[in-house]
């Protein structure tokens, strides 16, 4: 089986730094690697402050809370994203307002944002999808015009830039995840980035149960979380950060190899190699079955898994999530492009440890699959009963 993603975690100083943690006894969030990782990351993404946390999801929750977003407020976000984005808004008791995707970039369709803005809108959650940045210029303009915060989710755009601006440098608050499938990993982990001194202080406090200093330590003015990153996570993250350039080059290499193999195939829309403002770094390599193909992503995934290829479906859009439907959210809302992406998109192996031989093996299977789509000799049944029937 070729796994969909296998991290590379022993090529640099990972073992050395982790051993340092154990030998020195600095295993909690108090250890020196946490501050070092924060400082290095701040420099890398050109921010004044970075706050290391336990996950990207935690980073989003703190970001929403730190901006004072709560009951009665609305936050705009893409329908096609990970649940963490919507969850952070809902946990703050605010209302998520969805926007459909762009069929070519798979990012939020920036032309559909303005009609969703109301007097209650407080922020736009700008999520970069699958390694290609969101078009930020219209987001900046709308934020300015309507006095909105930008919460930038750069978890899938580590090492990516929008024109000359690093992803993660463009939000009032920006967040990253260092989950094991991201471009660099700390196992679990995340980062919050901002240039605002008071947001920095508040995020640090929220991460650490809102303890106060000194004699008032156990007196709390706000509700926070324990979302601290451990020294061991930071040690791993820092060792990975030292190799970030190699990691990005590898991702681009994987993407370009796949592009070469699939260029001529008629059944897939491939990831967009570049836009006016960025080149794709192929955090993951997605394939989208074209409209004239009669089978869907579920069937393709089943067939490829049987052949030993690790494949995953694209995101399932927020307005179809059973948990949100049960909460009465997004009733009778439709986002045709997000729905199309969910029904027809999947991604193929592209972990940092993948070899050229494995890439070739995957590619050959995909080509074989594409020939079957022409003859429709695929007897896999689609099994996703959550997708509404047309
Ligand atoms: C991975 C990811 C997250 C969540 O990060 P975790 O560290 O897994 O909690 C949030 N947003 C996006 C866009 C992601 O890809």
mmCIF file of C-alpha atoms and ligand atoms in Angstrom:
data_model
loop_
_atom_site.group_PDB
_atom_site.id
_atom_site.type_symbol
_atom_site.label_atom_id
_atom_site.label_comp_id
_atom_site.label_asym_id
_atom_site.label_seq_id
_atom_site.Cartn_x
_atom_site.Cartn_y
_atom_site.Cartn_z
ATOM 1 C CA UNK A 1 0.000 0.000 0.000
ATOM 2 C CA UNK A 2 1.359 3.422 -0.887
ATOM 3 C CA UNK A 3 0.177 5.687 1.943
ATOM 4 C CA UNK A 4 -1.599 8.921 1.090
ATOM 5 C CA UNK A 5 0.771 10.781 3.387
ATOM 6 C CA UNK A 6 3.837 9.710 5.296
ATOM 7 C CA UNK A 7 5.742 12.459 7.097
ATOM 8 C CA UNK A 8 9.527 12.765 6.952
ATOM 9 C CA UNK A 9 10.587 13.114 10.576
ATOM 10 C CA UNK A 10 14.153 11.888 10.966
ATOM 11 C CA UNK A 11 16.153 13.590 8.224
ATOM 12 C CA UNK A 12 17.400 16.502 10.326
ATOM 13 C CA UNK A 13 17.847 17.407 13.991
ATOM 14 C CA UNK A 14 14.563 15.870 15.143
ATOM 15 C CA UNK A 15 16.081 13.098 17.237
ATOM 16 C CA UNK A 16 18.815 15.362 18.622
ATOM 17 C CA UNK A 17 16.402 18.064 19.786
ATOM 18 C CA UNK A 18 13.895 15.571 21.177
ATOM 19 C CA UNK A 19 16.662 13.832 23.104
ATOM 20 C CA UNK A 20 17.649 17.226 24.512
ATOM 21 C CA UNK A 21 14.122 17.621 25.869
ATOM 22 C CA UNK A 22 14.221 14.270 27.626
ATOM 23 C CA UNK A 23 17.756 14.628 28.936
ATOM 24 C CA UNK A 24 17.216 18.155 30.223
ATOM 25 C CA UNK A 25 13.817 17.343 31.685
ATOM 26 C CA UNK A 26 12.185 20.239 29.767
ATOM 27 C CA UNK A 27 9.142 18.411 28.469
ATOM 28 C CA UNK A 28 6.304 20.841 29.222
ATOM 29 C CA UNK A 29 5.491 24.112 27.480
ATOM 30 C CA UNK A 30 8.013 25.894 29.703
ATOM 31 C CA UNK A 31 11.008 24.568 27.777
ATOM 32 C CA UNK A 32 13.280 26.732 25.578
ATOM 33 C CA UNK A 33 12.292 25.231 22.191
ATOM 34 C CA UNK A 34 8.820 26.771 22.383
ATOM 35 C CA UNK A 35 10.126 30.345 22.447
ATOM 36 C CA UNK A 36 12.764 29.539 19.857
ATOM 37 C CA UNK A 37 10.173 28.061 17.490
ATOM 38 C CA UNK A 38 7.936 31.121 17.993
ATOM 39 C CA UNK A 39 10.811 33.517 17.235
ATOM 40 C CA UNK A 40 12.006 31.645 14.145
ATOM 41 C CA UNK A 41 8.464 31.368 12.820
ATOM 42 C CA UNK A 42 7.777 35.079 13.391
ATOM 43 C CA UNK A 43 10.838 35.932 11.319
ATOM 44 C CA UNK A 44 9.927 33.472 8.605
ATOM 45 C CA UNK A 45 6.389 34.768 8.102
ATOM 46 C CA UNK A 46 7.355 38.387 8.789
ATOM 47 C CA UNK A 47 5.191 38.881 11.864
ATOM 48 C CA UNK A 48 5.953 40.657 15.132
ATOM 49 C CA UNK A 49 4.424 37.977 17.345
ATOM 50 C CA UNK A 50 3.883 34.261 17.136
ATOM 51 C CA UNK A 51 2.151 32.121 19.762
ATOM 52 C CA UNK A 52 2.689 28.365 19.637
ATOM 53 C CA UNK A 53 -0.358 26.249 20.491
ATOM 54 C CA UNK A 54 -1.405 22.613 20.616
ATOM 55 C CA UNK A 55 -3.093 22.459 17.184
ATOM 56 C CA UNK A 56 -4.330 24.463 14.246
ATOM 57 C CA UNK A 57 -7.865 23.986 15.525
ATOM 58 C CA UNK A 58 -6.828 25.493 18.880
ATOM 59 C CA UNK A 59 -5.208 28.393 17.019
ATOM 60 C CA UNK A 60 -8.487 29.136 15.212
ATOM 61 C CA UNK A 61 -10.508 28.998 18.432
ATOM 62 C CA UNK A 62 -8.145 31.400 20.169
ATOM 63 C CA UNK A 63 -8.040 33.690 17.116
ATOM 64 C CA UNK A 64 -11.831 34.062 17.042
ATOM 65 C CA UNK A 65 -12.032 34.599 20.808
ATOM 66 C CA UNK A 66 -9.136 37.064 20.899
ATOM 67 C CA UNK A 67 -10.865 39.283 18.335
ATOM 68 C CA UNK A 68 -13.865 39.479 20.662
ATOM 69 C CA UNK A 69 -16.163 37.695 18.221
ATOM 70 C CA UNK A 70 -19.220 36.229 19.947
ATOM 71 C CA UNK A 71 -22.999 36.019 20.133
ATOM 72 C CA UNK A 72 -24.775 37.954 17.398
ATOM 73 C CA UNK A 73 -21.658 38.265 15.248
ATOM 74 C CA UNK A 74 -21.236 36.750 11.811
ATOM 75 C CA UNK A 75 -18.049 35.432 10.254
ATOM 76 C CA UNK A 76 -17.689 34.692 6.555
ATOM 77 C CA UNK A 77 -15.806 31.554 5.515
ATOM 78 C CA UNK A 78 -15.651 29.101 2.611
ATOM 79 C CA UNK A 79 -18.162 26.221 2.526
ATOM 80 C CA UNK A 80 -15.331 24.046 1.235
ATOM 81 C CA UNK A 81 -12.831 23.760 4.089
ATOM 82 C CA UNK A 82 -11.984 21.740 7.181
ATOM 83 C CA UNK A 83 -14.534 21.714 10.009
ATOM 84 C CA UNK A 84 -12.104 23.469 12.394
ATOM 85 C CA UNK A 85 -12.901 26.784 10.682
ATOM 86 C CA UNK A 86 -16.670 26.639 11.222
ATOM 87 C CA UNK A 87 -16.256 25.028 14.628
ATOM 88 C CA UNK A 88 -14.170 27.897 15.996
ATOM 89 C CA UNK A 89 -16.927 30.328 15.023
ATOM 90 C CA UNK A 90 -19.716 28.180 16.474
ATOM 91 C CA UNK A 91 -17.837 27.531 19.715
ATOM 92 C CA UNK A 92 -17.605 31.317 20.119
ATOM 93 C CA UNK A 93 -21.422 31.379 19.738
ATOM 94 C CA UNK A 94 -21.092 33.419 16.560
ATOM 95 C CA UNK A 95 -22.706 32.528 13.227
ATOM 96 C CA UNK A 96 -20.752 31.060 10.306
ATOM 97 C CA UNK A 97 -21.784 32.451 6.915
ATOM 98 C CA UNK A 98 -20.690 30.354 3.961
ATOM 99 C CA UNK A 99 -19.370 31.306 0.541
ATOM 100 C CA UNK A 100 -19.020 28.936 -2.408
ATOM 101 C CA UNK A 101 -15.720 28.011 -4.059
ATOM 102 C CA UNK A 102 -14.100 28.943 -7.329
ATOM 103 C CA UNK A 103 -14.033 25.948 -9.674
ATOM 104 C CA UNK A 104 -10.520 26.620 -10.977
ATOM 105 C CA UNK A 105 -8.626 27.450 -7.760
ATOM 106 C CA UNK A 106 -10.856 25.483 -5.312
ATOM 107 C CA UNK A 107 -10.515 28.486 -2.994
ATOM 108 C CA UNK A 108 -13.383 30.678 -1.791
ATOM 109 C CA UNK A 109 -14.975 32.620 -4.674
ATOM 110 C CA UNK A 110 -14.016 36.155 -3.682
ATOM 111 C CA UNK A 111 -16.665 37.632 -5.980
ATOM 112 C CA UNK A 112 -19.411 36.150 -3.835
ATOM 113 C CA UNK A 113 -18.295 37.545 -0.503
ATOM 114 C CA UNK A 114 -19.706 41.062 -0.569
ATOM 115 C CA UNK A 115 -23.336 39.960 -0.941
ATOM 116 C CA UNK A 116 -22.938 37.960 2.288
ATOM 117 C CA UNK A 117 -21.800 40.938 4.352
ATOM 118 C CA UNK A 118 -24.380 42.335 6.803
ATOM 119 C CA UNK A 119 -24.279 44.783 9.704
ATOM 120 C CA UNK A 120 -23.451 41.788 11.912
ATOM 121 C CA UNK A 121 -20.391 40.674 9.952
ATOM 122 C CA UNK A 122 -17.246 40.975 12.028
ATOM 123 C CA UNK A 123 -14.624 39.008 10.126
ATOM 124 C CA UNK A 124 -13.694 37.121 6.989
ATOM 125 C CA UNK A 125 -11.934 33.815 7.537
ATOM 126 C CA UNK A 126 -9.536 33.630 4.615
ATOM 127 C CA UNK A 127 -8.519 30.003 4.112
ATOM 128 C CA UNK A 128 -5.860 28.968 1.598
ATOM 129 C CA UNK A 129 -6.871 25.616 0.134
ATOM 130 C CA UNK A 130 -4.529 22.741 -0.791
ATOM 131 C CA UNK A 131 -1.388 24.836 -1.285
ATOM 132 C CA UNK A 132 -2.716 27.548 -3.600
ATOM 133 C CA UNK A 133 -3.354 30.914 -1.911
ATOM 134 C CA UNK A 134 -6.698 32.646 -1.804
ATOM 135 C CA UNK A 135 -6.868 35.868 -3.847
ATOM 136 C CA UNK A 136 -6.311 38.308 -0.985
ATOM 137 C CA UNK A 137 -6.594 41.702 -2.756
ATOM 138 C CA UNK A 138 -10.420 41.677 -2.781
ATOM 139 C CA UNK A 139 -10.375 40.473 0.840
ATOM 140 C CA UNK A 140 -8.199 43.446 1.875
ATOM 141 C CA UNK A 141 -10.578 45.807 0.043
ATOM 142 C CA UNK A 142 -13.713 44.368 1.684
ATOM 143 C CA UNK A 143 -12.108 44.372 5.130
ATOM 144 C CA UNK A 144 -11.232 48.022 4.670
ATOM 145 C CA UNK A 145 -14.620 49.026 3.246
ATOM 146 C CA UNK A 146 -16.710 47.269 5.910
ATOM 147 C CA UNK A 147 -14.230 47.429 8.811
ATOM 148 C CA UNK A 148 -13.880 43.667 9.149
ATOM 149 C CA UNK A 149 -11.150 41.585 10.710
ATOM 150 C CA UNK A 150 -9.268 39.112 8.564
ATOM 151 C CA UNK A 151 -8.584 35.734 10.157
ATOM 152 C CA UNK A 152 -6.145 34.040 7.821
ATOM 153 C CA UNK A 153 -5.904 30.237 7.926
ATOM 154 C CA UNK A 154 -2.546 29.376 6.346
ATOM 155 C CA UNK A 155 -2.403 25.763 7.567
ATOM 156 C CA UNK A 156 -2.292 24.482 3.986
ATOM 157 C CA UNK A 157 -0.027 27.258 2.732
ATOM 158 C CA UNK A 158 3.107 26.803 4.827
ATOM 159 C CA UNK A 159 5.972 28.306 2.821
ATOM 160 C CA UNK A 160 3.578 29.825 0.291
ATOM 161 C CA UNK A 161 3.259 33.517 -0.659
ATOM 162 C CA UNK A 162 0.587 35.757 -2.106
ATOM 163 C CA UNK A 163 2.604 37.912 -4.515
ATOM 164 C CA UNK A 164 5.462 38.904 -2.192
ATOM 165 C CA UNK A 165 3.515 38.523 1.053
ATOM 166 C CA UNK A 166 4.092 35.328 3.018
ATOM 167 C CA UNK A 167 0.912 33.374 3.704
ATOM 168 C CA UNK A 168 0.331 33.842 7.402
ATOM 169 C CA UNK A 169 1.380 37.511 7.261
ATOM 170 C CA UNK A 170 -1.887 38.898 5.913
ATOM 171 C CA UNK A 171 -4.518 38.505 8.627
ATOM 172 C CA UNK A 172 -5.181 40.606 11.702
ATOM 173 C CA UNK A 173 -4.589 37.168 13.112
ATOM 174 C CA UNK A 174 -3.200 34.319 11.037
ATOM 175 C CA UNK A 175 -2.959 30.667 12.001
ATOM 176 C CA UNK A 176 -0.964 27.600 11.033
ATOM 177 C CA UNK A 177 -1.204 23.897 11.798
ATOM 178 C CA UNK A 178 1.758 21.577 12.182
ATOM 179 C CA UNK A 179 -0.259 18.377 12.072
ATOM 180 C CA UNK A 180 1.696 15.459 10.641
ATOM 181 C CA UNK A 181 0.410 15.864 7.093
ATOM 182 C CA UNK A 182 1.369 19.529 6.845
ATOM 183 C CA UNK A 183 4.519 20.834 5.107
ATOM 184 C CA UNK A 184 6.351 20.841 8.421
ATOM 185 C CA UNK A 185 5.084 19.034 11.503
ATOM 186 C CA UNK A 186 5.380 19.043 15.256
ATOM 187 C CA UNK A 187 3.202 15.913 15.460
ATOM 188 C CA UNK A 188 0.296 17.981 16.692
ATOM 189 C CA UNK A 189 0.666 21.737 16.952
ATOM 190 C CA UNK A 190 -0.226 25.139 15.637
ATOM 191 C CA UNK A 191 0.826 28.773 15.564
ATOM 192 C CA UNK A 192 -1.007 32.079 15.916
ATOM 193 C CA UNK A 193 0.605 35.108 14.254
ATOM 194 C CA UNK A 194 -0.150 38.809 14.627
ATOM 195 C CA UNK A 195 1.489 42.243 14.584
ATOM 196 C CA UNK A 196 -0.775 43.593 17.317
ATOM 197 C CA UNK A 197 0.803 43.693 20.790
ATOM 198 C CA UNK A 198 -2.484 43.498 22.691
ATOM 199 C CA UNK A 199 -3.750 40.582 20.566
ATOM 200 C CA UNK A 200 -0.452 38.837 21.259
ATOM 201 C CA UNK A 201 -0.904 39.284 25.008
ATOM 202 C CA UNK A 202 -4.515 38.134 24.898
ATOM 203 C CA UNK A 203 -3.746 35.068 22.750
ATOM 204 C CA UNK A 204 -0.943 34.066 25.137
ATOM 205 C CA UNK A 205 -3.315 34.398 28.035
ATOM 206 C CA UNK A 206 -6.110 32.432 26.303
ATOM 207 C CA UNK A 207 -3.656 29.645 25.506
ATOM 208 C CA UNK A 208 -2.708 29.372 29.163
ATOM 209 C CA UNK A 209 -6.057 29.255 31.030
ATOM 210 C CA UNK A 210 -5.952 33.058 31.440
ATOM 211 C CA UNK A 211 -3.717 32.735 34.465
ATOM 212 C CA UNK A 212 -2.486 36.083 35.683
ATOM 213 C CA UNK A 213 0.974 37.038 36.904
ATOM 214 C CA UNK A 214 2.327 36.739 40.408
ATOM 215 C CA UNK A 215 0.032 37.079 43.421
ATOM 216 C CA UNK A 216 -3.104 37.176 41.244
ATOM 217 C CA UNK A 217 -2.104 33.960 39.438
ATOM 218 C CA UNK A 218 -5.187 31.922 40.306
ATOM 219 C CA UNK A 219 -7.629 34.769 39.814
ATOM 220 C CA UNK A 220 -9.198 34.650 36.338
ATOM 221 C CA UNK A 221 -10.818 37.525 34.438
ATOM 222 C CA UNK A 222 -11.531 35.474 31.305
ATOM 223 C CA UNK A 223 -12.122 31.872 30.256
ATOM 224 C CA UNK A 224 -9.205 30.401 28.375
ATOM 225 C CA UNK A 225 -7.979 26.957 27.401
ATOM 226 C CA UNK A 226 -4.977 24.823 28.006
ATOM 227 C CA UNK A 227 -3.807 24.933 24.396
ATOM 228 C CA UNK A 228 -0.083 25.086 25.182
ATOM 229 C CA UNK A 229 2.488 23.503 22.881
ATOM 230 C CA UNK A 230 4.984 21.239 24.651
ATOM 231 C CA UNK A 231 8.744 21.658 24.416
ATOM 232 C CA UNK A 232 8.878 18.271 22.665
ATOM 233 C CA UNK A 233 6.453 19.388 19.964
ATOM 234 C CA UNK A 234 8.431 22.597 19.509
ATOM 235 C CA UNK A 235 11.698 20.617 19.322
ATOM 236 C CA UNK A 236 10.261 18.554 16.483
ATOM 237 C CA UNK A 237 8.780 21.637 14.837
ATOM 238 C CA UNK A 238 12.055 23.528 14.988
ATOM 239 C CA UNK A 239 14.050 20.636 13.525
ATOM 240 C CA UNK A 240 11.464 20.448 10.733
ATOM 241 C CA UNK A 241 11.595 24.198 10.197
ATOM 242 C CA UNK A 242 15.326 23.898 9.476
ATOM 243 C CA UNK A 243 14.364 21.722 6.486
ATOM 244 C CA UNK A 244 11.396 23.729 5.264
ATOM 245 C CA UNK A 245 13.006 24.641 1.954
ATOM 246 C CA UNK A 246 13.644 20.969 1.100
ATOM 247 C CA UNK A 247 10.107 20.052 2.115
ATOM 248 C CA UNK A 248 8.581 22.675 -0.166
ATOM 249 C CA UNK A 249 10.840 21.680 -3.056
ATOM 250 C CA UNK A 250 9.773 18.071 -2.591
ATOM 251 C CA UNK A 251 6.075 19.005 -2.639
ATOM 252 C CA UNK A 252 6.589 20.978 -5.849
ATOM 253 C CA UNK A 253 8.541 18.095 -7.347
ATOM 254 C CA UNK A 254 5.721 15.649 -6.546
ATOM 255 C CA UNK A 255 3.169 18.027 -8.066
ATOM 256 C CA UNK A 256 5.172 18.526 -11.231
ATOM 257 C CA UNK A 257 5.799 14.795 -11.678
ATOM 258 C CA UNK A 258 2.074 14.109 -11.407
ATOM 259 C CA UNK A 259 1.326 16.986 -13.781
ATOM 260 C CA UNK A 260 3.625 15.419 -16.388
ATOM 261 C CA UNK A 261 1.915 12.041 -16.069
ATOM 262 C CA UNK A 262 -1.656 13.384 -16.137
ATOM 263 C CA UNK A 263 -1.441 16.310 -18.551
ATOM 264 C CA UNK A 264 -3.021 14.359 -21.404
ATOM 265 C CA UNK A 265 -5.807 12.676 -19.411
ATOM 266 C CA UNK A 266 -9.250 13.860 -20.373
ATOM 267 C CA UNK A 267 -11.149 12.682 -17.304
ATOM 268 C CA UNK A 268 -9.540 14.918 -14.653
ATOM 269 C CA UNK A 269 -9.236 18.582 -13.890
ATOM 270 C CA UNK A 270 -5.738 18.927 -12.381
ATOM 271 C CA UNK A 271 -4.667 21.382 -9.687
ATOM 272 C CA UNK A 272 -4.067 24.843 -11.139
ATOM 273 C CA UNK A 273 -0.265 25.197 -11.523
ATOM 274 C CA UNK A 274 -0.294 28.950 -11.001
ATOM 275 C CA UNK A 275 -2.440 32.076 -10.808
ATOM 276 C CA UNK A 276 -1.590 35.765 -11.287
ATOM 277 C CA UNK A 277 -0.453 35.918 -7.690
ATOM 278 C CA UNK A 278 1.174 32.580 -6.851
ATOM 279 C CA UNK A 279 2.563 29.272 -8.042
ATOM 280 C CA UNK A 280 1.011 26.129 -6.631
ATOM 281 C CA UNK A 281 3.190 24.347 -4.065
ATOM 282 C CA UNK A 282 0.921 21.247 -4.132
ATOM 283 C CA UNK A 283 0.520 20.727 -0.386
ATOM 284 C CA UNK A 284 -1.707 17.906 -1.539
ATOM 285 C CA UNK A 285 -2.263 16.761 -5.107
ATOM 286 C CA UNK A 286 -5.970 16.703 -5.874
ATOM 287 C CA UNK A 287 -7.762 15.272 -8.879
ATOM 288 C CA UNK A 288 -11.248 16.362 -9.890
ATOM 289 C CA UNK A 289 -13.345 14.067 -12.068
ATOM 290 C CA UNK A 290 -14.781 16.028 -14.964
ATOM 291 C CA UNK A 291 -18.494 16.370 -15.514
ATOM 292 C CA UNK A 292 -18.750 13.947 -18.448
ATOM 293 C CA UNK A 293 -17.355 11.072 -16.341
ATOM 294 C CA UNK A 294 -20.200 8.979 -14.985
ATOM 295 C CA UNK A 295 -18.520 7.760 -11.799
ATOM 296 C CA UNK A 296 -17.868 9.823 -8.690
ATOM 297 C CA UNK A 297 -14.980 10.251 -6.237
ATOM 298 C CA UNK A 298 -16.295 7.534 -3.883
ATOM 299 C CA UNK A 299 -16.122 4.942 -6.631
ATOM 300 C CA UNK A 300 -12.702 6.100 -7.768
ATOM 301 C CA UNK A 301 -11.377 5.939 -4.202
ATOM 302 C CA UNK A 302 -12.684 2.409 -3.707
ATOM 303 C CA UNK A 303 -11.125 1.208 -6.932
ATOM 304 C CA UNK A 304 -7.745 2.826 -6.220
ATOM 305 C CA UNK A 305 -7.631 1.596 -2.613
ATOM 306 C CA UNK A 306 -8.117 -1.953 -3.884
ATOM 307 C CA UNK A 307 -5.079 -1.417 -6.088
ATOM 308 C CA UNK A 308 -2.976 -0.376 -3.096
ATOM 309 C CA UNK A 309 -3.081 3.382 -3.610
ATOM 310 C CA UNK A 310 -3.883 5.488 -0.538
ATOM 311 C CA UNK A 311 -6.495 8.004 -1.611
ATOM 312 C CA UNK A 312 -8.660 10.455 0.329
ATOM 313 C CA UNK A 313 -11.798 12.374 -0.619
ATOM 314 C CA UNK A 314 -11.852 16.168 -0.780
ATOM 315 C CA UNK A 315 -13.477 18.171 2.027
ATOM 316 C CA UNK A 316 -17.173 17.589 2.689
ATOM 317 C CA UNK A 317 -18.802 21.029 2.574
ATOM 318 C CA UNK A 318 -19.959 22.678 5.779
ATOM 319 C CA UNK A 319 -23.638 22.961 4.764
ATOM 320 C CA UNK A 320 -23.801 19.159 4.336
ATOM 321 C CA UNK A 321 -22.256 18.321 7.723
ATOM 322 C CA UNK A 322 -24.780 16.285 9.745
ATOM 323 C CA UNK A 323 -23.670 17.986 12.951
ATOM 324 C CA UNK A 324 -24.513 21.426 11.577
ATOM 325 C CA UNK A 325 -27.763 20.291 9.985
ATOM 326 C CA UNK A 326 -28.821 18.955 13.413
ATOM 327 C CA UNK A 327 -28.061 22.383 14.839
ATOM 328 C CA UNK A 328 -30.405 23.947 12.280
ATOM 329 C CA UNK A 329 -27.612 25.669 10.410
ATOM 330 C CA UNK A 330 -27.378 26.278 6.650
ATOM 331 C CA UNK A 331 -30.932 25.096 5.915
ATOM 332 C CA UNK A 332 -31.774 25.077 2.209
ATOM 333 C CA UNK A 333 -28.408 26.569 1.362
ATOM 334 C CA UNK A 334 -26.626 25.422 -1.776
ATOM 335 C CA UNK A 335 -23.049 25.872 -2.858
ATOM 336 C CA UNK A 336 -22.835 24.104 -6.198
ATOM 337 C CA UNK A 337 -19.082 24.345 -6.687
ATOM 338 C CA UNK A 338 -18.276 23.115 -3.174
ATOM 339 C CA UNK A 339 -20.755 20.287 -3.704
ATOM 340 C CA UNK A 340 -19.154 19.405 -7.002
ATOM 341 C CA UNK A 341 -15.683 19.376 -5.420
ATOM 342 C CA UNK A 342 -16.911 17.092 -2.638
ATOM 343 C CA UNK A 343 -18.584 14.659 -5.020
ATOM 344 C CA UNK A 344 -15.840 14.536 -7.625
ATOM 345 C CA UNK A 345 -12.544 15.367 -5.914
ATOM 346 C CA UNK A 346 -9.950 13.183 -4.235
ATOM 347 C CA UNK A 347 -6.249 13.382 -3.518
ATOM 348 C CA UNK A 348 -3.479 10.906 -4.117
ATOM 349 C CA UNK A 349 -0.250 9.961 -2.294
ATOM 350 C CA UNK A 350 2.093 12.913 -1.835
ATOM 351 C CA UNK A 351 3.848 12.583 1.511
ATOM 352 C CA UNK A 352 7.378 13.888 1.935
ATOM 353 C CA UNK A 353 8.805 10.361 2.013
ATOM 354 C CA UNK A 354 7.330 9.267 -1.304
ATOM 355 C CA UNK A 355 9.881 8.022 -3.854
ATOM 356 C CA UNK A 356 9.912 8.664 -7.598
ATOM 357 C CA UNK A 357 9.162 4.963 -8.110
ATOM 358 C CA UNK A 358 6.089 5.243 -5.916
ATOM 359 C CA UNK A 359 4.960 8.379 -7.747
ATOM 360 C CA UNK A 360 5.278 6.482 -10.998
ATOM 361 C CA UNK A 361 3.347 3.513 -9.633
ATOM 362 C CA UNK A 362 0.540 5.788 -8.463
ATOM 363 C CA UNK A 363 0.526 7.577 -11.804
ATOM 364 C CA UNK A 364 0.284 4.308 -13.740
ATOM 365 C CA UNK A 365 -2.714 3.240 -11.657
ATOM 366 C CA UNK A 366 -4.390 6.588 -12.215
ATOM 367 C CA UNK A 367 -3.814 6.266 -15.948
ATOM 368 C CA UNK A 368 -5.243 2.723 -15.886
ATOM 369 C CA UNK A 369 -8.221 4.039 -13.958
ATOM 370 C CA UNK A 370 -8.748 6.818 -16.470
ATOM 371 C CA UNK A 371 -8.923 4.262 -19.291
ATOM 372 C CA UNK A 372 -11.639 2.409 -17.391
ATOM 373 C CA UNK A 373 -13.667 5.584 -16.993
ATOM 374 C CA UNK A 374 -13.892 5.715 -20.789
ATOM 375 C CA UNK A 375 -15.287 2.210 -21.024
ATOM 376 C CA UNK A 376 -17.159 2.604 -17.715
ATOM 377 C CA UNK A 377 -15.957 -0.826 -16.621
ATOM 378 C CA UNK A 378 -16.030 0.131 -12.975
ATOM 379 C CA UNK A 379 -18.475 -1.751 -10.820
ATOM 380 C CA UNK A 380 -17.791 0.040 -7.532
ATOM 381 C CA UNK A 381 -20.950 1.500 -6.029
ATOM 382 C CA UNK A 382 -20.986 4.982 -4.638
ATOM 383 C CA UNK A 383 -21.669 4.672 -0.937
ATOM 384 C CA UNK A 384 -21.905 8.174 0.377
ATOM 385 C CA UNK A 385 -25.510 8.365 1.472
ATOM 386 C CA UNK A 386 -24.945 11.802 3.015
ATOM 387 C CA UNK A 387 -24.781 13.404 -0.389
ATOM 388 C CA UNK A 388 -28.289 14.674 -1.161
ATOM 389 C CA UNK A 389 -29.904 13.107 -4.231
ATOM 390 C CA UNK A 390 -30.540 15.446 -7.098
HETATM 391 C C1 LIG B 1 -5.071 21.018 9.138
HETATM 392 C C2 LIG B 1 -5.916 22.232 9.102
HETATM 393 C C3 LIG B 1 -6.464 22.799 10.266
HETATM 394 C C4 LIG B 1 -6.478 22.088 11.581
HETATM 395 O O1 LIG B 1 -5.264 21.890 12.126
HETATM 396 P P1 LIG B 1 -5.090 20.772 13.281
HETATM 397 O O2 LIG B 1 -3.678 21.030 13.712
HETATM 398 O O3 LIG B 1 -5.265 19.441 12.658
HETATM 399 O O4 LIG B 1 -6.073 21.060 14.345
HETATM 400 C C5 LIG B 1 -7.142 23.997 10.166
HETATM 401 N N1 LIG B 1 -7.314 24.598 8.982
HETATM 402 C C6 LIG B 1 -6.853 24.072 7.835
HETATM 403 C C7 LIG B 1 -7.097 24.794 6.555
HETATM 404 C C8 LIG B 1 -6.159 22.860 7.857
HETATM 405 O O5 LIG B 1 -5.735 22.316 6.703
#
